[in-house]
Coordinates of C-alpha atoms and ligand atoms in Angstrom, one line a residue:
X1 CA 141.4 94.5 65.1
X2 CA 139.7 97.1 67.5
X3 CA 141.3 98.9 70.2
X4 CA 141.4 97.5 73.4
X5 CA 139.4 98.3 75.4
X6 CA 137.7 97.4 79.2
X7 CA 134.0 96.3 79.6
X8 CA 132.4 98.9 82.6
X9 CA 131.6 96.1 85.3
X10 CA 135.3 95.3 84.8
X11 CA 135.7 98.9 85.7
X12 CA 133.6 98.8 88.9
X13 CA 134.8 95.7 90.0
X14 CA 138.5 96.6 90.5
X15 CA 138.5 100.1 90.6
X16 CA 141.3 100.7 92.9
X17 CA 143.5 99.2 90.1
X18 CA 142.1 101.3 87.4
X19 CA 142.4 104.5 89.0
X20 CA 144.7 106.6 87.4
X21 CA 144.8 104.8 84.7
X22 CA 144.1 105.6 80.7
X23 CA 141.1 103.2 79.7
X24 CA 138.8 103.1 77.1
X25 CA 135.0 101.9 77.2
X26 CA 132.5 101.5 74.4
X27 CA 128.8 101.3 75.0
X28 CA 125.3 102.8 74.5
X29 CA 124.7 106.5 76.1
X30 CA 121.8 106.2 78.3
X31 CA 121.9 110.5 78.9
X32 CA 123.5 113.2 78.2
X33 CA 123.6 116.3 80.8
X34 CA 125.2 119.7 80.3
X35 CA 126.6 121.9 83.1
X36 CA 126.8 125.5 83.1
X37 CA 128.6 125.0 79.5
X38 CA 131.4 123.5 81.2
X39 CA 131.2 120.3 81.6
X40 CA 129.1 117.6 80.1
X41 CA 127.8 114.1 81.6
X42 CA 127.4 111.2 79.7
X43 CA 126.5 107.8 81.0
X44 CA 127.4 105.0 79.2
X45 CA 126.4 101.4 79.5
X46 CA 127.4 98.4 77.8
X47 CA 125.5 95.9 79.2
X48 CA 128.2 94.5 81.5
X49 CA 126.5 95.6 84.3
X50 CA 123.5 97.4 85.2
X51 CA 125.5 100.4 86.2
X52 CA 126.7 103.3 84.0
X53 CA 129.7 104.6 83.9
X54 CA 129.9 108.9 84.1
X55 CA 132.0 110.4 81.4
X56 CA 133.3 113.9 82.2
X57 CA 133.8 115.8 78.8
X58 CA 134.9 119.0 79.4
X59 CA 133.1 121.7 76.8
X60 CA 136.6 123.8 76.3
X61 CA 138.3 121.4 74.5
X62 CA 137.3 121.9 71.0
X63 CA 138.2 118.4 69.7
X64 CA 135.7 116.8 72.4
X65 CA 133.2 119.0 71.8
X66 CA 133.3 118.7 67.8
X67 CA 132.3 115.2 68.3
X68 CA 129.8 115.4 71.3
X69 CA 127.8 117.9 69.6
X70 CA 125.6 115.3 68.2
X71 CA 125.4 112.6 71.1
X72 CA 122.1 111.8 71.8
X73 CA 120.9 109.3 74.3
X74 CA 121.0 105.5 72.3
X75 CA 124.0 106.7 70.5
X76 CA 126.9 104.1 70.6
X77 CA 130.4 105.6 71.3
X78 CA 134.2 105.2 72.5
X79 CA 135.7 107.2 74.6
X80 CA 139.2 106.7 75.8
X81 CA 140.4 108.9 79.3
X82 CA 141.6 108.6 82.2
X83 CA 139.4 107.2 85.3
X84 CA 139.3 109.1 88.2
X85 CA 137.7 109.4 92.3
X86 CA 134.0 110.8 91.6
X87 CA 133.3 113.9 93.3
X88 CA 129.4 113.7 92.6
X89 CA 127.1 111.7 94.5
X90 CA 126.5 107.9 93.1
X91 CA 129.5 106.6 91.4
X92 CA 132.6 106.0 93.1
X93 CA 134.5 106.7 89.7
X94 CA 134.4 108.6 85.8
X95 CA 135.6 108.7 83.6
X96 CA 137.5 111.9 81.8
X97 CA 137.4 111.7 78.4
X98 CA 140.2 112.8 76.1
X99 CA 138.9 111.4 73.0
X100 CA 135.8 110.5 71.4
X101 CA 134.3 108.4 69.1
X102 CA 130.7 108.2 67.5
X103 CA 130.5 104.6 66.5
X104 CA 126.0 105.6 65.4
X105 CA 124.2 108.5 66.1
X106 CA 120.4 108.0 67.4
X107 CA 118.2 110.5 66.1
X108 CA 115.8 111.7 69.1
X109 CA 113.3 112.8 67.7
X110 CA 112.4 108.5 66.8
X111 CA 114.9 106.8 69.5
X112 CA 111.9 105.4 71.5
X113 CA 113.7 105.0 75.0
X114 CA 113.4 107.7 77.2
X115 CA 115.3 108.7 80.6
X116 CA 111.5 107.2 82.5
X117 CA 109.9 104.4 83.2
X118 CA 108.2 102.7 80.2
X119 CA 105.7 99.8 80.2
X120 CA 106.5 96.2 80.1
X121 CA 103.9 96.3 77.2
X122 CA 105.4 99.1 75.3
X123 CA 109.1 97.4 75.6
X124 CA 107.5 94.1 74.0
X125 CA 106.6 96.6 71.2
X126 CA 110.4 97.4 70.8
X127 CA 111.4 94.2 71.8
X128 CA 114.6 95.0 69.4
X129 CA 115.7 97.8 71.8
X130 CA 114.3 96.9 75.2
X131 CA 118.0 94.9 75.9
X132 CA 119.0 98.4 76.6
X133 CA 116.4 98.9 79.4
X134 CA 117.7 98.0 82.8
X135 CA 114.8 95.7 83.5
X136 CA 115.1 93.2 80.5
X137 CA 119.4 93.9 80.8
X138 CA 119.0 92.9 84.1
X139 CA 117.1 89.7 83.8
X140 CA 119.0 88.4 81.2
X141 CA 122.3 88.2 82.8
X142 CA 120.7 86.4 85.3
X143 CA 119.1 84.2 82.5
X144 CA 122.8 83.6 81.7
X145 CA 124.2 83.0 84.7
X146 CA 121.7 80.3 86.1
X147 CA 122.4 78.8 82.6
X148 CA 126.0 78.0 83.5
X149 CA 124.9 77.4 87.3
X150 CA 122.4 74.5 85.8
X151 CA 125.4 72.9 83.3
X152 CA 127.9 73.6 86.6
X153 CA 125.4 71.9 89.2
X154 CA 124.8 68.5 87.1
X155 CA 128.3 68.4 85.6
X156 CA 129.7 68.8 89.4
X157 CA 127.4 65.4 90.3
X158 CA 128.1 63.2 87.3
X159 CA 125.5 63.6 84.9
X160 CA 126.1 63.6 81.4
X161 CA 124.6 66.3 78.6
X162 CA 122.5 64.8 76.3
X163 CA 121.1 66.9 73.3
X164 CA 117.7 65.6 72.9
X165 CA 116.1 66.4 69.6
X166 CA 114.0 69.2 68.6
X167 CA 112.1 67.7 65.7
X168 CA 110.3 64.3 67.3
X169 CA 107.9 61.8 66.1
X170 CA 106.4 61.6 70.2
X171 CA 104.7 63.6 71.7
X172 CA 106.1 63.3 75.4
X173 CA 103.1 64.7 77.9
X174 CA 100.4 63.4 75.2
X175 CA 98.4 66.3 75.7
X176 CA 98.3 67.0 71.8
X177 CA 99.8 70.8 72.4
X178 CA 102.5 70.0 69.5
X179 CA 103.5 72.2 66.4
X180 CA 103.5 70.2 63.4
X181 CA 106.9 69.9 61.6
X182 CA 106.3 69.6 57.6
X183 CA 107.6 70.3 54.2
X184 CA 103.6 69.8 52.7
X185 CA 102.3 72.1 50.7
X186 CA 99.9 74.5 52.7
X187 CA 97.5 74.4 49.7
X188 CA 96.7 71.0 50.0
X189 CA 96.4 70.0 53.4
X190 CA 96.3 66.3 54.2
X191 CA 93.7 65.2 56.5
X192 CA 94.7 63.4 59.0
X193 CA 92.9 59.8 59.6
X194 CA 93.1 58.7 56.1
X195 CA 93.3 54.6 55.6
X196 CA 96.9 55.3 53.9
X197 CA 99.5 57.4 56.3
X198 CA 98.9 61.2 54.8
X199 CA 102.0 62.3 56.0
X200 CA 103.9 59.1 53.8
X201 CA 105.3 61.8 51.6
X202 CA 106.2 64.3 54.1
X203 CA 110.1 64.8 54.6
X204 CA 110.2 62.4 57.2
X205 CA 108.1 60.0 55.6
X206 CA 105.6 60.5 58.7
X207 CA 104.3 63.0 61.4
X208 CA 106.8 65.0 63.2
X209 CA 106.6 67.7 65.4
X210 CA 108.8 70.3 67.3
X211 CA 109.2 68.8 70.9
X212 CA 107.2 69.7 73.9
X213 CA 109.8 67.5 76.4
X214 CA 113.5 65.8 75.8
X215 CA 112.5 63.4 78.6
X216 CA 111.7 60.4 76.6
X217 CA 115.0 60.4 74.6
X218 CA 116.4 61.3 77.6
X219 CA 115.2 57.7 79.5
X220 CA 116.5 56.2 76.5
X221 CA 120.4 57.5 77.6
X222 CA 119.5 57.6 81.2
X223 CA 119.1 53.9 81.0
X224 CA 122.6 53.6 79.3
X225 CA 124.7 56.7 81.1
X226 CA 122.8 56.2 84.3
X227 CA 122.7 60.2 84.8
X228 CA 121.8 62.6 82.3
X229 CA 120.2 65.9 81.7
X230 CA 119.0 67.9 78.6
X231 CA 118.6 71.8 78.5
X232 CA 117.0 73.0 75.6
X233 CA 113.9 74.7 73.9
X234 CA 110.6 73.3 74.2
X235 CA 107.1 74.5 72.2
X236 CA 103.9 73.6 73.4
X237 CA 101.0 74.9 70.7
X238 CA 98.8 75.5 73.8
X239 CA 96.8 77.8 73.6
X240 CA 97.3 80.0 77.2
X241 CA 97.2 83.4 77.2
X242 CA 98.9 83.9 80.6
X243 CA 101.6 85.3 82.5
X244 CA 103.1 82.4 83.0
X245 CA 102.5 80.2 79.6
X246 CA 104.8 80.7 76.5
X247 CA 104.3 78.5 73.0
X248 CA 108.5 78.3 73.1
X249 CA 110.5 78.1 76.6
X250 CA 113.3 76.4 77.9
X251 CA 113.3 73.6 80.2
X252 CA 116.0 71.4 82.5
X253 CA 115.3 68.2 82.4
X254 CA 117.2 65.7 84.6
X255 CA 116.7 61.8 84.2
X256 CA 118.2 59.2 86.4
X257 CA 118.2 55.8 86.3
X258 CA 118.4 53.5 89.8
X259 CA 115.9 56.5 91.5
X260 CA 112.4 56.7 92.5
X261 CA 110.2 59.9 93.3
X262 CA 111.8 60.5 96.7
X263 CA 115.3 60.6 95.2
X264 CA 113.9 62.6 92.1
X265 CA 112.4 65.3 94.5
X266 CA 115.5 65.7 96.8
X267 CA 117.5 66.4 93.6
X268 CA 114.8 68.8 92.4
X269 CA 114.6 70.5 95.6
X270 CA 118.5 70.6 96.1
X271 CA 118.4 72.3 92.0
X272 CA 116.1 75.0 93.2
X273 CA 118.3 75.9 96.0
X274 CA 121.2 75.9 94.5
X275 CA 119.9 78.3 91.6
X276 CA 118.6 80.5 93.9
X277 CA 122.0 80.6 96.0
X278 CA 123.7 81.4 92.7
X279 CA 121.1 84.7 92.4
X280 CA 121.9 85.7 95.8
X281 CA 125.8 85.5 95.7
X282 CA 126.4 86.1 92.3
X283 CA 124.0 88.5 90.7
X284 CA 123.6 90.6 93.8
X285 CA 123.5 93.9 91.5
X286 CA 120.8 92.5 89.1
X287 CA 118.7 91.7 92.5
X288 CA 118.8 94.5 94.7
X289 CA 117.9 96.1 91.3
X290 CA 114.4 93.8 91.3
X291 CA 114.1 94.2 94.9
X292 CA 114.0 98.4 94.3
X293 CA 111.9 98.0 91.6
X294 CA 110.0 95.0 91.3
X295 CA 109.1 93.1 94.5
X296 CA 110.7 94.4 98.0
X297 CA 110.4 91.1 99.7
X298 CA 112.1 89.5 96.9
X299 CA 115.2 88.3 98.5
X300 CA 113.9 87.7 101.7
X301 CA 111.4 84.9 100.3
X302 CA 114.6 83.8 98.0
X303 CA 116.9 83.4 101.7
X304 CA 114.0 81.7 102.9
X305 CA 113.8 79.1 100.1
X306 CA 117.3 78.2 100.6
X307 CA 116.9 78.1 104.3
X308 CA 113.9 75.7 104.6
X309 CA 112.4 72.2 103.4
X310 CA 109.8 72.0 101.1
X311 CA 107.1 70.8 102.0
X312 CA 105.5 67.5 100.9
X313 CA 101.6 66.9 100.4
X314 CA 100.0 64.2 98.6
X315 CA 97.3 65.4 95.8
X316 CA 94.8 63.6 98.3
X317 CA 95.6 65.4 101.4
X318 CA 96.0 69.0 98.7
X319 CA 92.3 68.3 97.5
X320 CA 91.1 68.2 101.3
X321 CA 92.8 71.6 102.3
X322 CA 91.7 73.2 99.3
X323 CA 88.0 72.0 99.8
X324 CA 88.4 73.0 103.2
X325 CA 89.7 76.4 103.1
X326 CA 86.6 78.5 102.8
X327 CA 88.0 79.9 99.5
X328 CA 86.0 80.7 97.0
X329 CA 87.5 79.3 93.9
X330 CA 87.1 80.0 90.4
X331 CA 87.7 76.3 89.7
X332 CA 86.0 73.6 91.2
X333 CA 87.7 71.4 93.3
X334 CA 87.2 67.5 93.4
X335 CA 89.4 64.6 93.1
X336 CA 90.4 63.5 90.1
X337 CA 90.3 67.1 88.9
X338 CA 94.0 69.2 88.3
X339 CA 95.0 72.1 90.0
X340 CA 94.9 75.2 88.8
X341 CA 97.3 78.6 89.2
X342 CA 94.9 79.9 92.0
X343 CA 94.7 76.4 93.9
X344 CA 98.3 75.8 93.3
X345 CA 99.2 79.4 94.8
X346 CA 96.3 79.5 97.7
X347 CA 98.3 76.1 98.4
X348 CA 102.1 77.4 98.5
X349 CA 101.2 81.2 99.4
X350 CA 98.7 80.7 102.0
X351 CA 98.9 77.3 103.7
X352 CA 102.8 76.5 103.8
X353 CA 104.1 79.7 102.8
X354 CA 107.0 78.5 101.2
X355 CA 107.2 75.9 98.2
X356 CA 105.4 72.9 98.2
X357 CA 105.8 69.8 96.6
X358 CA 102.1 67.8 95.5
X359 CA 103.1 64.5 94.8
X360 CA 100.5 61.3 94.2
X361 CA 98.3 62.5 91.9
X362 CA 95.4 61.0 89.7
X363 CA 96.0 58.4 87.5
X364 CA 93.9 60.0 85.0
X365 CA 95.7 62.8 85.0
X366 CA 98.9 62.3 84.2
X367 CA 101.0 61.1 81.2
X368 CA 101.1 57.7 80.0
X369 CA 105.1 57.0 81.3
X370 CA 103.9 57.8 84.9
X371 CA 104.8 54.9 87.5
X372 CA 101.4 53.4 89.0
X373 CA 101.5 53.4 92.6
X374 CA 100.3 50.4 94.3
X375 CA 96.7 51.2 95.5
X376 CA 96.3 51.7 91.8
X377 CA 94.4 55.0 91.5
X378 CA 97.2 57.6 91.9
X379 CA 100.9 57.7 89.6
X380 CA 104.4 58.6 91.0
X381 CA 104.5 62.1 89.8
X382 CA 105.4 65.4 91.9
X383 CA 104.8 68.9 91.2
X384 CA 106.8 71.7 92.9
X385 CA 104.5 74.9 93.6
X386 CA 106.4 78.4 94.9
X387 CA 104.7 81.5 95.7
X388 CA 103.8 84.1 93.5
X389 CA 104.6 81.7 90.3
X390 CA 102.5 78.0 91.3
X391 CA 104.4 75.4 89.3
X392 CA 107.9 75.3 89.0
X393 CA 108.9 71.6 88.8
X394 CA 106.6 68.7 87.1
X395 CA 108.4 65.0 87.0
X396 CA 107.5 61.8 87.8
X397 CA 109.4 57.8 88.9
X398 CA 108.7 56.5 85.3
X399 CA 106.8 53.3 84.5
X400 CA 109.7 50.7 84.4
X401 CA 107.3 47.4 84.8
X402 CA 106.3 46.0 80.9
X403 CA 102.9 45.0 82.0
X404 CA 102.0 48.0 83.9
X405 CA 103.4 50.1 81.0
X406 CA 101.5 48.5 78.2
X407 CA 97.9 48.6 80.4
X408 CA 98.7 52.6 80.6
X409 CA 99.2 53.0 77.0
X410 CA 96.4 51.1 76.5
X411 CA 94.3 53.4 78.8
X412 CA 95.7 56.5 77.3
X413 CA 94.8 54.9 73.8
X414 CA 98.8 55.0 72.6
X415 CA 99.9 52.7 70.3
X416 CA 102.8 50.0 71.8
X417 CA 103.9 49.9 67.9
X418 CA 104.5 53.7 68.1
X419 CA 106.6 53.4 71.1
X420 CA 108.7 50.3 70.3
X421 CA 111.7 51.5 71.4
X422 CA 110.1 53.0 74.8
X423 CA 108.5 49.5 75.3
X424 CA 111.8 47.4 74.5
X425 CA 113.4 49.8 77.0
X426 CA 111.5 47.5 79.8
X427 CA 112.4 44.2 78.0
X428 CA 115.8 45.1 77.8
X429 CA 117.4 45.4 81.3
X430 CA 114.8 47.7 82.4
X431 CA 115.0 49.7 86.0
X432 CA 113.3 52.3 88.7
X433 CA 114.1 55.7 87.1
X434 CA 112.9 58.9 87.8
X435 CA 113.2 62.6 86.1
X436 CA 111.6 66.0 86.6
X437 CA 111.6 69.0 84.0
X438 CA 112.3 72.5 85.8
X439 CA 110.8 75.6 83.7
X440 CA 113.7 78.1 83.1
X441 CA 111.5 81.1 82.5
X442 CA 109.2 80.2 85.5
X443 CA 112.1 79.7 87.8
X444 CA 113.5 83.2 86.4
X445 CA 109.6 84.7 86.9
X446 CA 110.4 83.5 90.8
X447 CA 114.0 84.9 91.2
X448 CA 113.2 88.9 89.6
X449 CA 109.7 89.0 90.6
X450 CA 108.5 89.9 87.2
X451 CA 104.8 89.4 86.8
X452 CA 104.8 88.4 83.3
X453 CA 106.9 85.2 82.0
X454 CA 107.2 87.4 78.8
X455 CA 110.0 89.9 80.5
X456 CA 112.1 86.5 81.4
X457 CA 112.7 85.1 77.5
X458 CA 114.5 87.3 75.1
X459 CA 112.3 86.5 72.6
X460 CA 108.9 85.6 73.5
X461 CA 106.2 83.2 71.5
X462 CA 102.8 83.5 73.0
X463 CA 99.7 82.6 70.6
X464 CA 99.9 85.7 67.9
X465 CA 103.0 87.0 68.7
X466 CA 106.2 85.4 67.1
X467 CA 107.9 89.0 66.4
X468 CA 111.9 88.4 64.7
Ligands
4AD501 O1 105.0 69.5 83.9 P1 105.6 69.5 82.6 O2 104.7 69.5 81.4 O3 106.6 68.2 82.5 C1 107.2 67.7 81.4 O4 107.2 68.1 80.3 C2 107.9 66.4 81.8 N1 108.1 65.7 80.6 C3 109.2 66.9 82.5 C4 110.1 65.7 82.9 O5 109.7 64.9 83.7 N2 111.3 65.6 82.3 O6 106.6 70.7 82.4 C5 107.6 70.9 83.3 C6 107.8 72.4 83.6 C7 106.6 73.0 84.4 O7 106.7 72.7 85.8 C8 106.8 74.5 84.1 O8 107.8 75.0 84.9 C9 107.3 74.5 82.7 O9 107.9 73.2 82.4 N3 106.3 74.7 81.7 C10 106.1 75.9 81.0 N4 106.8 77.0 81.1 C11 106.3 78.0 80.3 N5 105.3 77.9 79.4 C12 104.6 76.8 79.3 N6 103.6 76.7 78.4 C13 105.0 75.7 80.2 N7 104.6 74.4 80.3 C14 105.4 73.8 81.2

C-alpha cells in the first residue's frame, strides 16, 4: 500500500488541527518559483479543491534539492513536511517539505499548460489535460456534487431509481435524432423499407438504437412503484452545432404516477432550487471562483432563483408577447410554430427576468405520449426557460386515456403494434401521471456561467468530435 497521506482541501478545511503537524500531500505542481536561491515555491494541487497548497523547499538542504532539480510545472510529486502559519500573502498555511518524491516528471518544453489563461477551444484540444485547469476542475466537482444532491433530493421524497436502458427499440420524443445500434456489416447496408424486416438478422433481431429519453420505461415502473426517477446518459444524433446542444448528455428524469402538470412543475421547480441551494452552500469555492472569472452576477441571479416563483405562461399568451415585443427576431413567430433559443431567452431574460415556465403548447408540436388538453388544440406539456441558457426543463402529464392515446399515435403515424406494452399500460389499471426530464449539462451551463455546454461534460460528443 501507499503512504498515507492527506488530500489538500482536507488540509484547508481544518487547518487549525493540522498545524504543526507532519503530513504528506501528493498532487500535480501547477508552478515552481525560486527565491534569491534560498527558498523555493511549489504549488501543488490535487484536485480536491481549487486551491493550491505552497510548498516551502528550502535550496540548502542538499537531499531536497537533488530531487527538485527537475520539477517542472505538470510534474506529479510527494512531499511529506510539516504544515505551518503562512507568512506570505494568500494562503493561510504551507507546507515545509522535508522530503520529496517525483512520482513523473513533465518535460516543458511539450507540457501544454501554462501559468495564463488558455482558451476554452484550445483546452478541448487537450481535453486529456484540461482536468488540471481550474475552470474544467472546478466545474466538475460541481458536476459531482449536484449528482449526489439529485439521487439525495428524490431518495429523501420516496422515489425509487430505476436504470432505464441504454440500447431501446423506441424512440421516446419521435423526432428521429437516434443513433442506430447494430452488429451489420457496414459494407452492406440494409435499406431500410424493405417488404421483409432488414434489420431481422441484426443482434437484436430488429432496429435498436441508443436512447434519446428513459421516460417511457420509466412510466412503465412509475405505474407499478408510483415514484421513480432515472439519471443516465442520453444521445440525440441531432445535428446542432450549438453551445448548448451535445450528441451525448445526461438527463434527470422523474416520473410519477397519481400527478398531472401542475404537480409535475412544482416538483420541477422545487428540483431546480434545490440544486442551486446545494451550489450556493456547498460549492461556495468552485462559485466565487465562476463569479471572478466567468459571470459576476452569477450568484446573485442563482439567490434570486431560490428566492422567487417561476413564473407560469401558457404557449398562447408566450406567442402574443413575443409578437408583440417590437423585437426583431431571427425566427418567425406564429402559433403553432416552436420556440427558439432567442424567443425562449427574450422571454425569461427580458420579460420576467427570472425563469419561466411555457406550459400548453401545440398539439402538433409535441410528442405523441403528450396528454391532450380539453379544447383539443394544445397538450399538457411545460417547458422551464432560465436566463442566459433558455430551456432547462421539458416534461409533460402523459396521455393516460386509451382512446385519446391511440388517435395521437395515429396522428403522429406510430404504430399501436410497436408500442404494445405502452398501449396495454392504459388497459391495465391505467392513471394521470406526469414526468419532466432536467438537462444536467444545461442546468450546470446555468450554475458556472460557462457559455459553451462543452466546458460542463468531461467528455463532449458534438457532430465531428467524439475524441477518447
Ligand atoms: O425536452 P426534452 O427533449 O424532453 C424529453 O426528452 C422528455 N422525454 C423528458 C421527460 O419528460 N422525461 O429534453 C429534456 C431536457 C431539455 O430541457 C434540455 O435541458 C435537455 O434535456 N436536452 C439537451 N441537453 C443537451 N444537449 C441536447 N441535445 C439536449 N436535448 C435536450
Amino acid at each position: 500500500m501507499m503512504e498515507k497521506s492527506s488530500r489538500i482541501a482536507e488540509l484547508f478545511e481544518r487547518e487549525d488541527q493540522f498545524l504543526g503537524k507532519t503530513v504528506t500531500v501528493q498532487g500535480w505542481v501547477r508552478t515552481r518559483r525560486d527565491s534569491k536561491a534560498e527558498i523555493s515555491f511549489v504549488e501543488i494541487n490535487d484536485g480536491s479543491c481549487l486551491r493550491n497548497l505552497q510548498v516551502i523547499v528550502e535550496l540548502s538542504r542538499p537531499e531536497l534539492t537533488r530531487h527538485l532539480d527537475p520539477v517542472t510545472n505538470g510534474c506529479s510529486l510527494c512531499v511529506k513536511g510539516v504544515l505551518q502559519t503562512s507568512p506570505g500573502k494568500g494562503q493561510n498555511i504551507e507546507l515545509h517539505a522535508d522530503q520529496l518524491k517525483i512520482y513523473g516528471l513533465s518535460d516543458p518544453a511539450l507540457y501544454p499548460l501554462q501559468k495564463k489563461r488558455h482558451s476554452f477551444e484550445f483546452l478541448r484540444k487537450i481535453g486529456h489535460l484540461r482536468p488540471r485547469t481550474n475552470t474544467i476542475g472546478a466545474v466538475t466537482r460541481v458536476r459531482s456534487r449536484l449528482s449526489y444532491a439529485v439521487h439525495q433530493f428524490f431518495q429523501e421524497r420516496g422515489f425509487c431509481y430505476i436504470h432505464t436502458p441504454i440500447i431501446t427499440a423506441s424512440d421516446c420524443e419521435g423526432a428521429g435524432e437516434t443513433f442506430r445500434v447494430t452488429t451489420l456489416d457496414p459494407g452492406h447496408p440494409v435499406v431500410e423499407g424493405q417488404a421483409d424486416d432488414p434489420f431481422r438478422d441484426d443482434f437484436f433481431g430488429k432496429a435498436a438504437y441508443l436512447t434519446v429519453s428513459g421516460q417511457l420505461q420509466a412510466e412503465i415502473y412509475a405505474l407499478a412503484l408510483g415514484r421513480v426517477y432515472t439519471f443516465g446518459p442520453t444521445f440525440r444524433a441531432e445535428n446542432s452545432n450549438t453551445s448548448r446542444h451535445l450528441a451525448e448528455f445526461w438527463m434527470v428524469e422523474p416520473e410519477m404516477a397519481f400527478s398531472d402538470l401542475e404537480d409535475d412543475l412544482a416538483m420541477a421547480e422545487c428540483l431546480v432550487k434545490r440544486l442551486i441551494e446545494v451550489v450556493l452552500s456547498q460549492c461556495r469555492e468552485d462559485l466565487a471562483f465562476f463569479v471572478r472569472f466567468i459571470d459576476p452576477d452569477l450568484e446573485k441571479r442563482l439567490e434570486r432563483v431560490v428566492e422567487t416563483a417561476f413564473e407560469i405562461i401558457t404557449y398562447t399568451e408566450a406567442v402574443r408577447l413575443l409578437k408583440h415585443s417590437g423585437e426583431d427576431f431571427a425566427y418567425p413567430v406564429e402559433w403553432g410554430n416552436d420556440l427558439q433559443a432567442e424567443h425562449e431567452r427574450y422571454l425569461t431574460e427580458k420579460v420576467f427576468r427570472k425563469p419561466a415556465a411555457v406550459i400548453d403548447f401545440p398539439r402538433s408540436l409535441k410528442p405523441f405520449y403528450m396528454r391532450v388538453n380539453d379544447d383539443g388544440d394544445t397538450v399538457a406539456a411545460m417547458d422551464i426557460l432560465v436566463p442566459g441558457i433558455g430551456e432547462i426543463v421539458g416534461g409533460s402529464q402523459r396521455e393516460e386515456r386509451l382512446d385519446l392515446l391511440l388517435e395521437q399515435m395515429r396522428l403522429k403515424g406510430i404504430s399501436p403494434d410497436d408500442y404494445s406494452w405502452y398501449v396495454e399500460l392504459r388497459q391495465f389499471g391505467s392513471v394521470p401521471h406526469a414526468g419532466f426530464g432536467l438537462g444536467l449539462e444545461r442546468f450546470l451551463q446555468f450554475v458556472t456561467g460557462l457559455p459553451n455546454i462543452r466546458e460542463v461534460i468531461p467528455f463532449p460528443r458534438s457532430p465531428g468530435h467524439a475524441q477518447f
